[in-house]
Each structure stands twice: as structure tokens, then as C-alpha cells.
Amino acid sequence: LYIADTFNNAIRAYDPADGKISTLASGLAQPGGLAAFGPHTLLVADTNADRILTVDTRTGAVHNWPVRGL
């Protein structure tokens, strides 16, 4: 389970098997929502930075997701 920890500027991962929460990605700007985008990718609304990011759930790598045509 992935959590947008908005006011701590991070994406957290919760493992129900052991009840632990870990940090998947940090240094964001108030992430406000998540969506699964393939088996190992999350789309993140990085609200305070007015951008959409991808986060690799295996590595925690964060990249801008280009939005074209706006």
C-alpha cells in the first residue's frame, strides 16, 4: 500500500505483512494523490510544485512526467 504523506513531502510504503512503514521517495512538494501506472510505477500529483511525477516502486526513483499539449 502506498501513501501520499502530504505534509512530510514523501511517498510511504506500508507492508501489511509486518506492519512496517518505509519511505519510498522524499523531497517532494506536498504530494496530494497517487495512481498506479503499470506494475512498478506510481503517478504522483506533486501539488505544491504543479507537476506530475513518476515513482518507481522498486527503486524509489523519481522523474518528471511530461504533459504535452497544455
mmCIF file with all atom_site columns, C-alpha atoms in Angstrom:
data_model
loop_
_atom_site.group_PDB
_atom_site.id
_atom_site.type_symbol
_atom_site.label_atom_id
_atom_site.label_alt_id
_atom_site.label_comp_id
_atom_site.label_asym_id
_atom_site.label_entity_id
_atom_site.label_seq_id
_atom_site.pdbx_PDB_ins_code
_atom_site.Cartn_x
_atom_site.Cartn_y
_atom_site.Cartn_z
_atom_site.occupancy
_atom_site.B_iso_or_equiv
_atom_site.pdbx_formal_charge
_atom_site.auth_seq_id
_atom_site.auth_comp_id
_atom_site.auth_asym_id
_atom_site.auth_atom_id
_atom_site.pdbx_PDB_model_num
ATOM 1  C CA . LEU A 1 1  ? 0.000  0.000  0.000   1.00 0.00 ? 1  LEU A CA 1
ATOM 2  C CA . TYR A 1 2  ? 1.409  3.415  -0.967  1.00 0.00 ? 2  TYR A CA 1
ATOM 3  C CA . ILE A 1 3  ? 0.629  6.602  0.940   1.00 0.00 ? 3  ILE A CA 1
ATOM 4  C CA . ALA A 1 4  ? 0.990  10.242 -0.140  1.00 0.00 ? 4  ALA A CA 1
ATOM 5  C CA . ASP A 1 5  ? 2.367  11.777 3.066   1.00 0.00 ? 5  ASP A CA 1
ATOM 6  C CA . THR A 1 6  ? 1.443  15.291 2.015   1.00 0.00 ? 6  THR A CA 1
ATOM 7  C CA . PHE A 1 7  ? 2.806  17.436 4.823   1.00 0.00 ? 7  PHE A CA 1
ATOM 8  C CA . ASN A 1 8  ? 6.001  15.415 5.199   1.00 0.00 ? 8  ASN A CA 1
ATOM 9  C CA . ASN A 1 9  ? 6.655  15.700 1.438   1.00 0.00 ? 9  ASN A CA 1
ATOM 10 C CA . ALA A 1 10 ? 7.101  11.957 0.915   1.00 0.00 ? 10 ALA A CA 1
ATOM 11 C CA . ILE A 1 11 ? 5.634  8.785  -0.508  1.00 0.00 ? 11 ILE A CA 1
ATOM 12 C CA . ARG A 1 12 ? 5.456  5.977  2.042   1.00 0.00 ? 12 ARG A CA 1
ATOM 13 C CA . ALA A 1 13 ? 5.080  2.234  1.560   1.00 0.00 ? 13 ALA A CA 1
ATOM 14 C CA . TYR A 1 14 ? 3.118  0.157  4.077   1.00 0.00 ? 14 TYR A CA 1
ATOM 15 C CA . ASP A 1 15 ? 3.758  -3.590 4.266   1.00 0.00 ? 15 ASP A CA 1
ATOM 16 C CA . PRO A 1 16 ? 0.736  -5.275 5.887   1.00 0.00 ? 16 PRO A CA 1
ATOM 17 C CA . ALA A 1 17 ? 2.723  -8.498 6.381   1.00 0.00 ? 17 ALA A CA 1
ATOM 18 C CA . ASP A 1 18 ? 4.981  -6.952 9.003   1.00 0.00 ? 18 ASP A CA 1
ATOM 19 C CA . GLY A 1 19 ? 3.092  -3.728 9.776   1.00 0.00 ? 19 GLY A CA 1
ATOM 20 C CA . LYS A 1 20 ? 6.052  -1.513 8.870   1.00 0.00 ? 20 LYS A CA 1
ATOM 21 C CA . ILE A 1 21 ? 6.005  1.794  7.026   1.00 0.00 ? 21 ILE A CA 1
ATOM 22 C CA . SER A 1 22 ? 9.031  2.850  4.969   1.00 0.00 ? 22 SER A CA 1
ATOM 23 C CA . THR A 1 23 ? 9.859  5.888  2.869   1.00 0.00 ? 23 THR A CA 1
ATOM 24 C CA . LEU A 1 24 ? 9.780  5.205  -0.859  1.00 0.00 ? 24 LEU A CA 1
ATOM 25 C CA . ALA A 1 25 ? 10.503 8.770  -2.063  1.00 0.00 ? 25 ALA A CA 1
ATOM 26 C CA . SER A 1 26 ? 11.114 12.071 -0.292  1.00 0.00 ? 26 SER A CA 1
ATOM 27 C CA . GLY A 1 27 ? 11.872 15.695 -1.097  1.00 0.00 ? 27 GLY A CA 1
ATOM 28 C CA . LEU A 1 28 ? 8.561  16.208 -2.897  1.00 0.00 ? 28 LEU A CA 1
ATOM 29 C CA . ALA A 1 29 ? 6.340  19.282 -2.659  1.00 0.00 ? 29 ALA A CA 1
ATOM 30 C CA . GLN A 1 30 ? 3.176  18.191 -0.868  1.00 0.00 ? 30 GLN A CA 1
ATOM 31 C CA . PRO A 1 31 ? 2.207  15.103 -2.869  1.00 0.00 ? 31 PRO A CA 1
ATOM 32 C CA . GLY A 1 32 ? -1.564 15.025 -2.884  1.00 0.00 ? 32 GLY A CA 1
ATOM 33 C CA . GLY A 1 33 ? -2.543 11.897 -4.758  1.00 0.00 ? 33 GLY A CA 1
ATOM 34 C CA . LEU A 1 34 ? -1.323 8.647  -6.250  1.00 0.00 ? 34 LEU A CA 1
ATOM 35 C CA . ALA A 1 35 ? -2.342 6.396  -9.115  1.00 0.00 ? 35 ALA A CA 1
ATOM 36 C CA . ALA A 1 36 ? -0.937 3.055  -10.193 1.00 0.00 ? 36 ALA A CA 1
ATOM 37 C CA . PHE A 1 37 ? 0.525  3.317  -13.693 1.00 0.00 ? 37 PHE A CA 1
ATOM 38 C CA . GLY A 1 38 ? 1.777  -0.125 -14.607 1.00 0.00 ? 38 GLY A CA 1
ATOM 39 C CA . PRO A 1 39 ? 3.135  -2.826 -12.340 1.00 0.00 ? 39 PRO A CA 1
ATOM 40 C CA . HIS A 1 40 ? 6.018  -0.808 -10.842 1.00 0.00 ? 40 HIS A CA 1
ATOM 41 C CA . THR A 1 41 ? 5.146  2.840  -11.449 1.00 0.00 ? 41 THR A CA 1
ATOM 42 C CA . LEU A 1 42 ? 3.126  5.355  -9.472  1.00 0.00 ? 42 LEU A CA 1
ATOM 43 C CA . LEU A 1 43 ? 1.911  8.663  -10.856 1.00 0.00 ? 43 LEU A CA 1
ATOM 44 C CA . VAL A 1 44 ? 2.127  11.320 -8.160  1.00 0.00 ? 44 VAL A CA 1
ATOM 45 C CA . ALA A 1 45 ? 0.381  14.698 -8.105  1.00 0.00 ? 45 ALA A CA 1
ATOM 46 C CA . ASP A 1 46 ? 3.140  16.831 -6.606  1.00 0.00 ? 46 ASP A CA 1
ATOM 47 C CA . THR A 1 47 ? 0.667  19.529 -5.709  1.00 0.00 ? 47 THR A CA 1
ATOM 48 C CA . ASN A 1 48 ? 2.798  22.396 -4.454  1.00 0.00 ? 48 ASN A CA 1
ATOM 49 C CA . ALA A 1 49 ? 5.189  22.084 -7.425  1.00 0.00 ? 49 ALA A CA 1
ATOM 50 C CA . ASP A 1 50 ? 2.365  21.981 -10.031 1.00 0.00 ? 50 ASP A CA 1
ATOM 51 C CA . ARG A 1 51 ? 3.702  18.825 -11.655 1.00 0.00 ? 51 ARG A CA 1
ATOM 52 C CA . ILE A 1 52 ? 3.107  15.128 -12.108 1.00 0.00 ? 52 ILE A CA 1
ATOM 53 C CA . LEU A 1 53 ? 5.887  12.710 -11.237 1.00 0.00 ? 53 LEU A CA 1
ATOM 54 C CA . THR A 1 54 ? 6.535  9.021  -11.707 1.00 0.00 ? 54 THR A CA 1
ATOM 55 C CA . VAL A 1 55 ? 7.946  6.969  -8.871  1.00 0.00 ? 55 VAL A CA 1
ATOM 56 C CA . ASP A 1 56 ? 9.462  3.547  -9.485  1.00 0.00 ? 56 ASP A CA 1
ATOM 57 C CA . THR A 1 57 ? 8.161  1.320  -6.672  1.00 0.00 ? 57 THR A CA 1
ATOM 58 C CA . ARG A 1 58 ? 11.225 -0.966 -6.900  1.00 0.00 ? 58 ARG A CA 1
ATOM 59 C CA . THR A 1 59 ? 13.910 1.720  -6.612  1.00 0.00 ? 59 THR A CA 1
ATOM 60 C CA . GLY A 1 60 ? 12.169 4.893  -5.442  1.00 0.00 ? 60 GLY A CA 1
ATOM 61 C CA . ALA A 1 61 ? 13.498 6.776  -8.480  1.00 0.00 ? 61 ALA A CA 1
ATOM 62 C CA . VAL A 1 62 ? 11.504 9.957  -9.147  1.00 0.00 ? 62 VAL A CA 1
ATOM 63 C CA . HIS A 1 63 ? 11.113 11.534 -12.592 1.00 0.00 ? 63 HIS A CA 1
ATOM 64 C CA . ASN A 1 64 ? 9.014  14.298 -14.111 1.00 0.00 ? 64 ASN A CA 1
ATOM 65 C CA . TRP A 1 65 ? 6.133  13.007 -16.197 1.00 0.00 ? 65 TRP A CA 1
ATOM 66 C CA . PRO A 1 66 ? 5.862  15.296 -19.219 1.00 0.00 ? 66 PRO A CA 1
ATOM 67 C CA . VAL A 1 67 ? 2.380  16.569 -20.005 1.00 0.00 ? 67 VAL A CA 1
ATOM 68 C CA . ARG A 1 68 ? 2.177  17.697 -23.591 1.00 0.00 ? 68 ARG A CA 1
ATOM 69 C CA . GLY A 1 69 ? -0.440 19.808 -25.317 1.00 0.00 ? 69 GLY A CA 1
ATOM 70 C CA . LEU A 1 70 ? -1.430 22.047 -22.422 1.00 0.00 ? 70 LEU A CA 1
#
